[in-house]
Every structure is written in structure tokens, then in C-alpha cells.
Amino acid sequence: MDFFDVVIVGAGHAGAQAAISLRQQKFAGSILLIGKEAEPPYERPPLSKDYLAGEKPFEKLYLRPPSYWEGNDIELRLNHEAVAVDAAARTVRFAGGSQVQYGDLIWATGGTPRKLPVEGGNLPGVYAVRERADVDAILERLESAKRVVIVGGGYIGLEAAAVMTKLGKKIILLEALDRVLARVCGQEMSDFYEAEHRAHGVDLRTNAAISEIVGDGIGGNGRVTGVRLADGEVIAADMVIVGIGIEPRTAPLLDAGAAGANGGVEVDEYCRTSLSHIYAVGDCAAHRNAFADGAVIRLESVQNANDQAKIAAAAICGNPRPYVATPWFWSNQYDLKLQTVGLSAGFESTILRGDPAERSFSVIYLKTGKVAALDCVNRVKDYAQGRKLVEARAIIAPEILADTDLQLKEMI
Ligand code: FAD
């Protein structure tokens, strides 16, 4: 059986960064990076943005040139799925039966897109947006599609709606809750983005629960033809895109005895799981986050994937330092660049800075009177300067925060 000093399962953002960071931190041992997909590590965010829009070729998405891995003595095994871990024997088993042994294991498997738990949820013509293969299949179908139903008014659904509207498709976007982005933003942002999408011709419906995806063919098993809402209305569609979140891919690790939390694998501030020599990073890792008042959360962002990967690599290199990174995120829709810093969940009040009608404004979120987060739309300066306010948990009078004659950096 092959032995590697570090085995990394998952060749996405977090797994790739872990390997890169190990080498940057002068780790001299052997590294095996395992990926289930056919592609060397690539950026995922463009899948619902420029790659979907056909504005960026896939080769531009690679996190490193494909030659980087061999050049840095990182063995990359693609099309390999880890299915079991034995924490005592320190082995990982793959589908097909082969095994490797590790000194340290980094689990970086991200998540699987949640499926719609309704009849027809698996029909041909129903797509997720998680991997290159998903988007290539969408693009192929899109050529002949005129009407697209997008299920889910989170970032991915809204970004896909913006791109496909630009491509001339009729988009019907269905959100089960009473507003889009409800999980991540306050009311002002939801109102703004709903209005933007409607102004671009999207038929955006909130409180829209789906009871079935309808297909042609015998017994409705053929290609998707529409979506039935809970009230019985059937919306015709040539394809359906589902963006309703992910389930972290944790089963092999939890089966091996790792403690779980919040749907993920629980890790401490050094990204260590409860099993010795096993770390978890990225979307699948549930960690205590200071910006969430110490709650154990999972963050689904490139920032978190990269920063946790660096922490795990540092611990393996014998230079442990705790994870304290400031959360940030972005989303591109139409000509709107949303940048967000901090975590707004649990906010008590908001302050509007600037005018949404001018399509350049920020929403500042306060928790116990302190600045907890900012959502900045086409307002790069607020985003850059607001980070300090978030990190300081600054207490500033609301009328000062709202005053656009003052820069945020002048307030602290
Ligand atoms: P992933 O990047 O998903 O990597 C996990 C990898 O592990 C995958 O390649 C998977 O195939 C592989 N894998 C899973 N199980 C196994 C197994 N058992 N064996 C071997 N390999 C396995 N974040 C932002 O910050 N900004 C954005 O604008 C943004 N936009 C996004 C748009 C889209 C369409 C998507 C899908 C995500 C977006 N995100 C964005 C989120 C961001 O991409 C993720 O948070 C990030 O990719 C998480 O990195 P990860 O390494 O944890 O998971």
C-alpha cells in the first residue's frame, strides 16, 4: 500500500490550497491530492458567473497551471473517490478498493448539491451548479432552451438568472421563502436584488413552493417540461436549475468516528477533527467562528476554504496558529458587484449608506450596537474600509455611519 506523509481528500479550493500552503511552508514530505472530478483544481465561483456566460474559457479557471502539481512534487490523482477512512490504521480506501496510508489526512470534500425532495427531482433536464460537468451539461441544453426555471433565490440561483437573462432566456426564479437571499442578507438587500431581477425581465416569485417537476414520456419519466407549484399551477420550462444549498460530504469521516456538527465535521481552531491526525477544511468543516459570536458554523466561501487550508498546513508543519480570519464574500449579478465582509446573521438593526436607487450603496449590520458586517453594492471603498470596523466591532453612531460625506476609514 502506498504511504504519503499527507493525504488530502478533495481537490477543490480548500484541498488545493492545503497542498500549496504545505509546500509554501517548506513541508518536505510526500503529498497526495485526491479529486473525484476529472479536472485539476479550478475556481468554482465562475461556474455561475463568467464561465456560465461563456466569457471565460475553462483553462483560465485553473487555480494553478496543470504543470504546477508535478513541479511541486504533489501527486494529483483525479477521478478518485475516497469512500472510507480507518483512523486507527490511518488508511483511506477508494471506490474500486485501492487504499493509501497517511501520516496526516486533510478532509476537503466540499458538499453535494441538495436535490429537490419532490417527484421528478431527478428528471433529465434538472441540473445543479457545482462542478464543471454540471455547467457544461447546462450550456449544452441551454442552446435549445427558451424558458428556464431556477429554483432557489440564493447567490447561485440569482447569478445564474442574471447570466441567462443576458443570454436571452426567459427566466422564472422560484424562492420558497418570502424574500431572496433571506439566509445571508437583510431586507434592504433582498428588496434591491428582487427589483433588479424583475427590471431585467426575470419572473421572480417568492413564497413559491414546488410540489413536482413535470416531465414528458410515460409516467412522467422523460425530459422536464415544467414545474408544478404547491397551488397547482404548472410553469412550463425547457430546463430546471436547482440552487438550494449543499449537503457537506462527510459520511466516510463521520463513519470513521469523527464528531459532526451543523451538518459538517467538527473542527477546533487548528482545523483538527476529533480524530488524531485528521483535519477538515472548507465547506465541510464546522468551526467555532468569532464573527458569529463563537457559534459553531460552516462557511461556504473561497475565503474560508483558503484560510482554513493555510491553518491546517501550518499545524501539520509544526507551526500551529488559530483560525481567526475575517469572513468575506462576493457576488456578481448584471453590472452589480456585491462585496460582503463580516457575518450579518443575528443582526439587530441595519443602517443604509447611500441610495439603492443610484445602484451604489452599503448596508451596515449592527449586533448589540457594534458593526458586525457590511454588504456593499458597487461600493468598493466601503467594503475595503468597512473591514476594519467589523474587525474592531466598532461602536459608531448610526447617523455617522450613514453619512456618505464621511469615509468609513475616518470613523475609527
Ligand atoms: P469544493 O471547492 O467543492 O471542493 C471539494 C472537492 O472535493 C470537489 O472537487 C469534489 O469533487 C471533491 N470530493 C468530494 N468528495 C470526494 C471524495 N469522497 N473523494 C475525492 N474527492 C472528493 N464562494 C465565494 O467566496 N464567492 C463566490 O462568488 C462564490 N460563488 C460560487 C458559485 C458557485 C456556482 C459555487 C458552486 C460555489 C461558489 N462559492 C463562492 C463557494 C465556493 O466555491 C466554495 O465555498 C468553495 O469551493 C469551497 O471549497 P472546498 O474545497 O471546501 O469545496
Tab-separated table of C-alpha atoms and ligand atoms in Angstrom:
chain	number	residue	atom	x	y	z
A	1	MET	CA	0.000	0.000	0.000
A	2	ASP	CA	1.323	3.491	-0.888
A	3	PHE	CA	2.197	5.757	2.015
A	4	PHE	CA	2.083	9.576	1.909
A	5	ASP	CA	3.022	11.941	4.700
A	6	VAL	CA	-0.098	13.958	3.890
A	7	VAL	CA	-3.149	12.728	2.027
A	8	ILE	CA	-5.654	15.416	1.019
A	9	VAL	CA	-9.118	14.227	0.015
A	10	GLY	CA	-10.873	16.748	-2.227
A	11	ALA	CA	-9.059	18.723	-4.932
A	12	GLY	CA	-11.217	21.857	-4.762
A	13	HIS	CA	-10.377	25.260	-3.308
A	14	ALA	CA	-9.513	24.050	0.181
A	15	GLY	CA	-7.684	20.865	-0.796
A	16	ALA	CA	-5.593	22.588	-3.437
A	17	GLN	CA	-4.717	25.453	-1.113
A	18	ALA	CA	-3.714	22.986	1.610
A	19	ALA	CA	-1.221	21.338	-0.757
A	20	ILE	CA	0.057	24.719	-1.978
A	21	SER	CA	0.416	26.022	1.586
A	22	LEU	CA	2.288	22.919	2.721
A	23	ARG	CA	4.882	23.482	0.012
A	24	GLN	CA	4.950	27.252	0.659
A	25	GLN	CA	5.601	26.471	4.311
A	26	LYS	CA	8.537	24.262	3.232
A	27	PHE	CA	6.892	20.943	4.027
A	28	ALA	CA	9.303	18.383	2.601
A	29	GLY	CA	7.216	15.214	2.964
A	30	SER	CA	5.170	13.438	0.319
A	31	ILE	CA	1.714	14.832	-0.567
A	32	LEU	CA	-1.167	13.076	-2.316
A	33	LEU	CA	-4.080	15.230	-3.511
A	34	ILE	CA	-7.158	13.187	-4.398
A	35	GLY	CA	-10.003	14.541	-6.530
A	36	LYS	CA	-13.285	12.949	-7.518
A	37	GLU	CA	-13.665	15.218	-10.529
A	38	ALA	CA	-11.804	14.805	-13.808
A	39	GLU	CA	-10.220	18.279	-13.636
A	40	PRO	CA	-7.152	19.593	-11.855
A	41	PRO	CA	-8.155	22.091	-9.129
A	42	TYR	CA	-10.137	25.025	-10.509
A	43	GLU	CA	-12.073	28.073	-9.323
A	44	ARG	CA	-15.700	27.280	-8.576
A	45	PRO	CA	-17.256	30.805	-8.375
A	46	PRO	CA	-17.067	31.452	-12.168
A	47	LEU	CA	-19.311	28.429	-12.727
A	48	SER	CA	-22.335	30.636	-12.072
A	49	LYS	CA	-20.691	33.774	-13.468
A	50	ASP	CA	-18.259	34.219	-16.389
A	51	TYR	CA	-17.879	30.535	-17.265
A	52	LEU	CA	-21.638	30.081	-17.488
A	53	ALA	CA	-21.801	33.290	-19.525
A	54	GLY	CA	-19.221	31.900	-21.952
A	55	GLU	CA	-16.956	34.839	-21.142
A	56	LYS	CA	-14.079	32.828	-19.676
A	57	PRO	CA	-12.635	29.608	-21.093
A	58	PHE	CA	-12.233	26.786	-18.612
A	59	GLU	CA	-8.426	26.862	-18.868
A	60	LYS	CA	-8.495	30.313	-17.224
A	61	LEU	CA	-10.148	28.790	-14.152
A	62	TYR	CA	-7.290	26.564	-13.051
A	63	LEU	CA	-6.077	27.503	-9.568
A	64	ARG	CA	-2.559	26.672	-10.757
A	65	PRO	CA	-1.285	25.697	-14.208
A	66	PRO	CA	-1.724	21.905	-14.513
A	67	SER	CA	2.078	21.511	-14.515
A	68	TYR	CA	2.317	23.110	-11.043
A	69	TRP	CA	1.378	19.940	-9.170
A	70	GLU	CA	4.064	17.698	-10.569
A	71	GLY	CA	6.532	20.558	-10.487
A	72	ASN	CA	5.978	20.881	-6.755
A	73	ASP	CA	6.070	17.177	-6.072
A	74	ILE	CA	2.363	16.956	-5.283
A	75	GLU	CA	0.856	13.736	-6.582
A	76	LEU	CA	-2.546	14.509	-8.065
A	77	ARG	CA	-4.937	11.596	-8.532
A	78	LEU	CA	-8.108	12.624	-10.328
A	79	ASN	CA	-11.276	10.562	-10.855
A	80	HIS	CA	-10.680	9.010	-7.439
A	81	GLU	CA	-13.376	8.971	-4.783
A	82	ALA	CA	-12.487	8.264	-1.163
A	83	VAL	CA	-15.189	6.086	0.354
A	84	ALA	CA	-13.817	5.020	3.734
A	85	VAL	CA	-11.329	6.094	6.368
A	86	ASP	CA	-9.750	3.919	9.052
A	87	ALA	CA	-8.437	6.334	11.660
A	88	ALA	CA	-6.582	3.652	13.640
A	89	ALA	CA	-4.777	2.139	10.646
A	90	ARG	CA	-4.514	5.634	9.066
A	91	THR	CA	-5.796	4.461	5.718
A	92	VAL	CA	-8.148	5.851	3.084
A	93	ARG	CA	-9.994	3.473	0.773
A	94	PHE	CA	-11.212	4.462	-2.688
A	95	ALA	CA	-14.147	3.325	-4.758
A	96	GLY	CA	-12.682	0.340	-6.584
A	97	GLY	CA	-10.953	-0.920	-3.468
A	98	SER	CA	-7.425	0.515	-3.567
A	99	GLN	CA	-6.060	2.088	-0.388
A	100	VAL	CA	-3.383	4.520	0.726
A	101	GLN	CA	-1.862	5.112	4.118
A	102	TYR	CA	-1.319	8.586	5.552
A	103	GLY	CA	0.702	10.349	8.189
A	104	ASP	CA	-1.848	13.180	8.306
A	105	LEU	CA	-5.158	13.380	6.489
A	106	ILE	CA	-6.839	16.600	5.345
A	107	TRP	CA	-10.525	16.195	4.509
A	108	ALA	CA	-11.614	18.848	1.980
A	109	THR	CA	-14.593	17.367	0.207
A	110	GLY	CA	-16.960	20.340	-0.006
A	111	GLY	CA	-20.578	19.365	-0.486
A	112	THR	CA	-23.148	17.761	-2.749
A	113	PRO	CA	-25.918	19.972	-4.121
A	114	ARG	CA	-29.194	19.390	-2.311
A	115	LYS	CA	-31.842	17.857	-4.544
A	116	LEU	CA	-35.444	18.955	-4.603
A	117	PRO	CA	-37.271	16.384	-2.491
A	118	VAL	CA	-40.205	16.185	-4.883
A	119	GLU	CA	-41.392	13.820	-7.587
A	120	GLY	CA	-39.450	14.434	-10.775
A	121	GLY	CA	-36.448	15.868	-8.931
A	122	ASN	CA	-34.115	13.567	-10.903
A	123	LEU	CA	-35.618	14.022	-14.365
A	124	PRO	CA	-33.278	14.684	-17.281
A	125	GLY	CA	-33.186	18.433	-17.706
A	126	VAL	CA	-32.849	19.167	-13.966
A	127	TYR	CA	-29.398	20.499	-13.145
A	128	ALA	CA	-27.288	21.597	-10.187
A	129	VAL	CA	-24.448	24.145	-10.417
A	130	ARG	CA	-21.499	22.754	-8.504
A	131	GLU	CA	-18.984	21.229	-10.882
A	132	ARG	CA	-17.673	21.910	-14.355
A	133	ALA	CA	-19.593	18.885	-15.625
A	134	ASP	CA	-22.865	20.401	-14.341
A	135	VAL	CA	-22.274	23.662	-16.176
A	136	ASP	CA	-21.138	22.000	-19.396
A	137	ALA	CA	-24.368	19.984	-19.369
A	138	ILE	CA	-26.372	23.162	-18.693
A	139	LEU	CA	-24.676	25.007	-21.554
A	140	GLU	CA	-25.387	22.168	-23.954
A	141	ARG	CA	-29.064	22.111	-23.047
A	142	LEU	CA	-29.297	25.900	-22.951
A	143	GLU	CA	-28.641	26.182	-26.672
A	144	SER	CA	-32.126	24.920	-27.468
A	145	ALA	CA	-33.903	26.071	-24.285
A	146	LYS	CA	-36.052	29.177	-24.204
A	147	ARG	CA	-37.624	29.020	-20.742
A	148	VAL	CA	-35.586	28.168	-17.661
A	149	VAL	CA	-36.957	27.714	-14.162
A	150	ILE	CA	-34.382	28.429	-11.474
A	151	VAL	CA	-35.238	27.075	-8.048
A	152	GLY	CA	-33.651	28.962	-5.168
A	153	GLY	CA	-33.070	32.660	-4.638
A	154	GLY	CA	-29.629	32.362	-3.079
A	155	TYR	CA	-26.455	33.695	-4.666
A	156	ILE	CA	-26.046	30.841	-7.132
A	157	GLY	CA	-29.635	30.977	-8.366
A	158	LEU	CA	-29.551	34.754	-8.714
A	159	GLU	CA	-26.197	34.750	-10.508
A	160	ALA	CA	-27.423	32.090	-12.924
A	161	ALA	CA	-30.593	34.129	-13.506
A	162	ALA	CA	-28.537	37.224	-14.326
A	163	VAL	CA	-26.305	35.351	-16.790
A	164	MET	CA	-29.128	33.526	-18.537
A	165	THR	CA	-31.231	36.658	-18.841
A	166	LYS	CA	-28.273	38.253	-20.583
A	167	LEU	CA	-28.171	35.221	-22.887
A	168	GLY	CA	-31.752	35.988	-23.898
A	169	LYS	CA	-33.556	33.250	-21.962
A	170	LYS	CA	-36.862	33.684	-20.170
A	171	ILE	CA	-36.142	33.075	-16.515
A	172	ILE	CA	-38.668	32.151	-13.878
A	173	LEU	CA	-36.994	32.208	-10.476
A	174	LEU	CA	-38.791	30.473	-7.616
A	175	GLU	CA	-37.919	31.142	-3.989
A	176	ALA	CA	-39.732	29.209	-1.248
A	177	LEU	CA	-39.243	31.898	1.426
A	178	ASP	CA	-40.784	35.350	1.407
A	179	ARG	CA	-37.628	37.020	0.038
A	180	VAL	CA	-34.452	36.137	-1.832
A	181	LEU	CA	-31.093	35.956	-0.022
A	182	ALA	CA	-33.015	35.540	3.248
A	183	ARG	CA	-30.312	33.333	4.776
A	184	VAL	CA	-27.482	35.802	4.182
A	185	CYS	CA	-28.780	39.382	3.907
A	186	GLY	CA	-31.219	41.827	5.421
A	187	GLN	CA	-34.475	43.014	3.890
A	188	GLU	CA	-32.930	46.015	2.070
A	189	MET	CA	-30.631	43.809	0.019
A	190	SER	CA	-33.413	41.344	-0.760
A	191	ASP	CA	-35.704	44.163	-1.916
A	192	PHE	CA	-32.953	45.642	-4.048
A	193	TYR	CA	-31.997	42.406	-5.792
A	194	GLU	CA	-35.606	41.360	-6.345
A	195	ALA	CA	-36.288	44.710	-8.032
A	196	GLU	CA	-33.130	44.443	-10.158
A	197	HIS	CA	-34.004	40.993	-11.425
A	198	ARG	CA	-37.574	41.985	-12.197
A	199	ALA	CA	-36.339	45.077	-14.034
A	200	HIS	CA	-34.198	42.738	-16.173
A	201	GLY	CA	-37.250	40.682	-17.064
A	202	VAL	CA	-36.952	37.820	-14.570
A	203	ASP	CA	-40.306	36.446	-13.409
A	204	LEU	CA	-39.253	36.284	-9.767
A	205	ARG	CA	-41.703	34.676	-7.381
A	206	THR	CA	-41.303	34.393	-3.622
A	207	ASN	CA	-43.322	32.083	-1.315
A	208	ALA	CA	-43.251	29.697	-4.281
A	209	ALA	CA	-43.212	26.116	-3.005
A	210	ILE	CA	-42.750	23.357	-5.587
A	211	SER	CA	-44.717	20.133	-5.419
A	212	GLU	CA	-43.420	18.352	-8.527
A	213	ILE	CA	-41.135	18.596	-11.506
A	214	VAL	CA	-43.139	17.518	-14.508
A	215	GLY	CA	-41.718	15.576	-17.457
A	216	ASP	CA	-42.934	14.190	-20.733
A	217	GLY	CA	-42.862	10.497	-21.554
A	218	ILE	CA	-44.543	7.572	-19.921
A	219	GLY	CA	-45.247	8.129	-16.250
A	220	GLY	CA	-43.572	11.500	-16.395
A	221	ASN	CA	-40.101	9.928	-16.604
A	222	GLY	CA	-38.978	11.781	-19.703
A	223	ARG	CA	-37.365	15.179	-20.062
A	224	VAL	CA	-38.547	18.004	-17.856
A	225	THR	CA	-41.395	20.103	-19.256
A	226	GLY	CA	-42.336	22.188	-16.263
A	227	VAL	CA	-42.644	22.730	-12.542
A	228	ARG	CA	-45.820	22.329	-10.529
A	229	LEU	CA	-46.265	24.748	-7.643
A	230	ALA	CA	-47.988	23.845	-4.382
A	231	ASP	CA	-51.105	25.739	-5.520
A	232	GLY	CA	-51.344	23.514	-8.610
A	233	GLU	CA	-50.088	25.988	-11.213
A	234	VAL	CA	-47.716	24.407	-13.733
A	235	ILE	CA	-44.952	26.650	-15.061
A	236	ALA	CA	-43.649	25.456	-18.426
A	237	ALA	CA	-39.882	25.066	-18.646
A	238	ASP	CA	-37.321	23.555	-21.012
A	239	MET	CA	-34.909	23.022	-18.152
A	240	VAL	CA	-34.717	23.487	-14.383
A	241	ILE	CA	-31.722	24.654	-12.385
A	242	VAL	CA	-31.734	23.905	-8.681
A	243	GLY	CA	-29.660	26.028	-6.308
A	244	ILE	CA	-30.905	25.230	-2.831
A	245	GLY	CA	-27.677	24.650	-0.948
A	246	ILE	CA	-25.371	21.742	-0.286
A	247	GLU	CA	-25.018	18.739	1.999
A	248	PRO	CA	-21.418	18.529	3.234
A	249	ARG	CA	-19.694	15.330	2.051
A	250	THR	CA	-18.705	13.927	5.384
A	251	ALA	CA	-20.011	10.355	5.538
A	252	PRO	CA	-16.665	8.478	5.363
A	253	LEU	CA	-15.202	10.656	8.100
A	254	LEU	CA	-18.244	10.518	10.382
A	255	ASP	CA	-18.425	6.739	9.845
A	256	ALA	CA	-14.791	6.603	10.971
A	257	GLY	CA	-15.864	8.201	14.258
A	258	ALA	CA	-15.231	11.921	13.726
A	259	ALA	CA	-17.534	14.234	15.667
A	260	GLY	CA	-20.017	16.099	13.497
A	261	ALA	CA	-21.690	19.474	13.991
A	262	ASN	CA	-24.023	21.630	11.979
A	263	GLY	CA	-24.133	19.123	9.119
A	264	GLY	CA	-20.333	19.120	8.815
A	265	VAL	CA	-17.257	17.684	10.509
A	266	GLU	CA	-16.463	19.471	13.742
A	267	VAL	CA	-13.005	21.049	13.915
A	268	ASP	CA	-11.130	23.070	16.513
A	269	GLU	CA	-9.328	26.359	15.883
A	270	TYR	CA	-6.436	24.458	14.224
A	271	CYS	CA	-8.859	22.646	11.892
A	272	ARG	CA	-8.278	19.370	13.749
A	273	THR	CA	-11.181	16.936	13.855
A	274	SER	CA	-11.854	14.807	16.928
A	275	LEU	CA	-9.749	12.020	15.318
A	276	SER	CA	-6.000	12.349	15.682
A	277	HIS	CA	-4.018	13.201	12.545
A	278	ILE	CA	-7.210	14.134	10.673
A	279	TYR	CA	-8.004	17.726	9.710
A	280	ALA	CA	-11.057	19.103	7.890
A	281	VAL	CA	-11.214	22.349	5.926
A	282	GLY	CA	-13.573	24.320	3.700
A	283	ASP	CA	-17.295	23.925	3.157
A	284	CYS	CA	-17.446	20.629	5.076
A	285	ALA	CA	-15.769	21.912	8.265
A	286	ALA	CA	-17.925	23.151	11.154
A	287	HIS	CA	-15.875	25.519	13.267
A	288	ARG	CA	-16.338	27.995	16.098
A	289	ASN	CA	-16.279	31.431	14.488
A	290	ALA	CA	-15.602	34.615	16.444
A	291	PHE	CA	-17.548	36.652	13.887
A	292	ALA	CA	-20.612	34.513	14.631
A	293	ASP	CA	-20.321	35.214	18.370
A	294	GLY	CA	-18.479	31.947	18.842
A	295	ALA	CA	-21.216	29.791	17.321
A	296	VAL	CA	-20.184	26.610	15.506
A	297	ILE	CA	-20.906	27.261	11.843
A	298	ARG	CA	-19.914	26.173	8.367
A	299	LEU	CA	-18.893	28.861	5.922
A	300	GLU	CA	-19.253	28.237	2.215
A	301	SER	CA	-16.771	30.680	0.743
A	302	VAL	CA	-13.439	30.799	-1.018
A	303	GLN	CA	-12.089	32.897	1.857
A	304	ASN	CA	-12.880	30.220	4.406
A	305	ALA	CA	-11.610	27.387	2.210
A	306	ASN	CA	-8.268	29.120	1.643
A	307	ASP	CA	-7.787	30.372	5.179
A	308	GLN	CA	-8.650	27.064	6.829
A	309	ALA	CA	-6.340	25.248	4.422
A	310	LYS	CA	-3.469	27.514	5.496
A	311	ILE	CA	-4.266	26.815	9.162
A	312	ALA	CA	-4.265	23.035	8.677
A	313	ALA	CA	-0.997	23.226	6.710
A	314	ALA	CA	0.615	25.346	9.443
A	315	ALA	CA	-0.435	22.845	12.118
A	316	ILE	CA	0.996	19.935	10.112
A	317	CYS	CA	4.232	21.893	9.630
A	318	GLY	CA	4.508	22.264	13.398
A	319	ASN	CA	3.623	25.988	13.488
A	320	PRO	CA	0.048	25.874	14.748
A	321	ARG	CA	-1.874	29.146	14.762
A	322	PRO	CA	-5.583	29.502	15.391
A	323	TYR	CA	-8.173	30.367	12.735
A	324	VAL	CA	-9.277	33.968	13.238
A	325	ALA	CA	-9.852	35.096	9.638
A	326	THR	CA	-12.383	37.789	8.804
A	327	PRO	CA	-15.165	36.376	6.594
A	328	TRP	CA	-15.650	37.935	3.161
A	329	PHE	CA	-17.589	37.029	0.057
A	330	TRP	CA	-18.672	38.444	-3.282
A	331	SER	CA	-21.401	38.011	-5.860
A	332	ASN	CA	-21.673	39.406	-9.402
A	333	GLN	CA	-25.099	39.963	-10.927
A	334	TYR	CA	-25.597	42.126	-14.036
A	335	ASP	CA	-23.322	45.145	-13.531
A	336	LEU	CA	-23.655	44.880	-9.755
A	337	LYS	CA	-20.663	43.852	-7.698
A	338	LEU	CA	-21.703	42.845	-4.209
A	339	GLN	CA	-18.918	42.532	-1.677
A	340	THR	CA	-19.586	41.477	1.836
A	341	VAL	CA	-17.407	41.452	4.951
A	342	GLY	CA	-18.243	40.045	8.380
A	343	LEU	CA	-21.258	37.892	9.167
A	344	SER	CA	-24.667	39.525	9.386
A	345	ALA	CA	-26.602	36.537	10.792
A	346	GLY	CA	-28.337	37.527	14.020
A	347	PHE	CA	-28.103	41.255	13.305
A	348	GLU	CA	-30.348	43.565	15.321
A	349	SER	CA	-30.509	46.607	13.103
A	350	THR	CA	-29.248	47.917	9.778
A	351	ILE	CA	-28.021	51.254	8.502
A	352	LEU	CA	-28.337	52.229	4.883
A	353	ARG	CA	-25.375	54.119	3.487
A	354	GLY	CA	-26.002	55.619	0.085
A	355	ASP	CA	-29.034	55.275	-2.141
A	356	PRO	CA	-30.105	51.943	-3.685
A	357	ALA	CA	-31.744	53.930	-6.496
A	358	GLU	CA	-28.239	55.003	-7.548
A	359	ARG	CA	-27.169	51.347	-7.586
A	360	SER	CA	-24.262	52.125	-5.287
A	361	PHE	CA	-24.905	51.670	-1.574
A	362	SER	CA	-23.976	49.676	1.513
A	363	VAL	CA	-25.994	48.057	4.254
A	364	ILE	CA	-24.239	48.050	7.599
A	365	TYR	CA	-25.372	45.413	10.099
A	366	LEU	CA	-25.221	46.058	13.838
A	367	LYS	CA	-25.241	43.478	16.618
A	368	THR	CA	-25.510	44.822	20.168
A	369	GLY	CA	-24.707	48.239	18.727
A	370	LYS	CA	-21.439	47.043	17.156
A	371	VAL	CA	-20.640	46.861	13.442
A	372	ALA	CA	-20.923	43.168	12.551
A	373	ALA	CA	-20.973	43.141	8.750
A	374	LEU	CA	-21.333	45.184	5.580
A	375	ASP	CA	-22.946	44.341	2.263
A	376	CYS	CA	-21.562	46.769	-0.318
A	377	VAL	CA	-23.081	47.097	-3.783
A	378	ASN	CA	-20.798	48.821	-6.297
A	379	ARG	CA	-19.053	50.477	-3.371
A	380	VAL	CA	-15.564	49.074	-3.201
A	381	LYS	CA	-14.273	51.730	-0.808
A	382	ASP	CA	-16.893	50.923	1.806
A	383	TYR	CA	-16.008	47.264	1.531
A	384	ALA	CA	-12.269	47.866	1.871
A	385	GLN	CA	-12.600	50.364	4.691
A	386	GLY	CA	-15.500	48.626	6.443
A	387	ARG	CA	-13.375	45.569	7.196
A	388	LYS	CA	-11.599	47.497	9.976
A	389	LEU	CA	-14.937	48.458	11.540
A	390	VAL	CA	-16.024	44.811	11.514
A	391	GLU	CA	-12.752	43.596	12.974
A	392	ALA	CA	-12.885	46.254	15.708
A	393	ARG	CA	-16.597	45.562	16.374
A	394	ALA	CA	-16.755	49.362	16.219
A	395	ILE	CA	-19.477	51.266	18.009
A	396	ILE	CA	-20.338	54.339	15.903
A	397	ALA	CA	-23.463	56.479	15.911
A	398	PRO	CA	-25.895	55.388	13.170
A	399	GLU	CA	-26.111	58.893	11.666
A	400	ILE	CA	-22.316	58.969	11.303
A	401	LEU	CA	-22.228	55.532	9.634
A	402	ALA	CA	-24.926	56.664	7.222
A	403	ASP	CA	-23.162	59.918	6.316
A	404	THR	CA	-21.679	59.424	2.835
A	405	ASP	CA	-19.769	62.696	3.126
A	406	LEU	CA	-17.564	60.812	5.545
A	407	GLN	CA	-15.415	57.868	4.583
A	408	LEU	CA	-15.647	54.789	6.811
A	409	LYS	CA	-11.908	54.969	7.498
A	410	GLU	CA	-12.406	58.381	9.087
A	411	MET	CA	-14.718	56.879	11.688
A	412	ILE	CA	-12.245	54.720	13.553
B	1	FAD	P1	-15.010	22.359	-3.267
B	1	FAD	O1	-14.371	23.505	-3.952
B	1	FAD	O2	-16.383	21.970	-3.591
B	1	FAD	O3	-14.040	21.116	-3.423
B	1	FAD	C1	-14.334	19.844	-2.955
B	1	FAD	C2	-13.778	18.847	-3.937
B	1	FAD	O4	-13.744	17.569	-3.323
B	1	FAD	C3	-14.627	18.701	-5.184
B	1	FAD	O5	-13.829	18.777	-6.336
B	1	FAD	C4	-15.245	17.322	-5.035
B	1	FAD	O6	-15.483	16.681	-6.260
B	1	FAD	C5	-14.171	16.597	-4.247
B	1	FAD	N1	-14.666	15.453	-3.480
B	1	FAD	C6	-15.805	15.363	-2.768
B	1	FAD	N2	-15.917	14.183	-2.168
B	1	FAD	C7	-14.801	13.497	-2.501
B	1	FAD	C8	-14.320	12.199	-2.188
B	1	FAD	N3	-15.009	11.380	-1.376
B	1	FAD	N4	-13.151	11.791	-2.720
B	1	FAD	C9	-12.424	12.610	-3.529
B	1	FAD	N5	-12.835	13.860	-3.847
B	1	FAD	C10	-13.991	14.295	-3.346
B	1	FAD	N6	-17.631	31.495	-2.840
B	1	FAD	C11	-17.221	32.772	-2.758
B	1	FAD	O7	-16.497	33.110	-1.811
B	1	FAD	N7	-17.625	33.691	-3.692
B	1	FAD	C12	-18.402	33.359	-4.736
B	1	FAD	O8	-18.740	34.209	-5.559
B	1	FAD	C13	-18.820	32.003	-4.861
B	1	FAD	N8	-19.562	31.601	-5.913
B	1	FAD	C14	-19.852	30.280	-6.048
B	1	FAD	C15	-20.542	29.856	-7.193
B	1	FAD	C16	-20.833	28.512	-7.373
B	1	FAD	C17	-21.555	28.054	-8.603
B	1	FAD	C18	-20.458	27.562	-6.374
B	1	FAD	C19	-20.785	26.095	-6.554
B	1	FAD	C20	-19.794	27.976	-5.240
B	1	FAD	C21	-19.482	29.334	-5.071
B	1	FAD	N9	-18.793	29.781	-3.958
B	1	FAD	C22	-18.405	31.087	-3.867
B	1	FAD	C23	-18.454	28.867	-2.875
B	1	FAD	C24	-17.049	28.340	-3.015
B	1	FAD	O9	-16.812	27.907	-4.330
B	1	FAD	C25	-16.869	27.204	-2.031
B	1	FAD	O10	-17.058	27.708	-0.738
B	1	FAD	C26	-15.502	26.568	-2.159
B	1	FAD	O11	-15.351	25.964	-3.408
B	1	FAD	C27	-15.301	25.561	-1.055
B	1	FAD	O12	-14.111	24.885	-1.237
B	1	FAD	P2	-13.980	23.359	-0.772
B	1	FAD	O13	-12.614	22.947	-1.165
B	1	FAD	O14	-14.430	23.219	0.613
B	1	FAD	O15	-15.035	22.586	-1.661
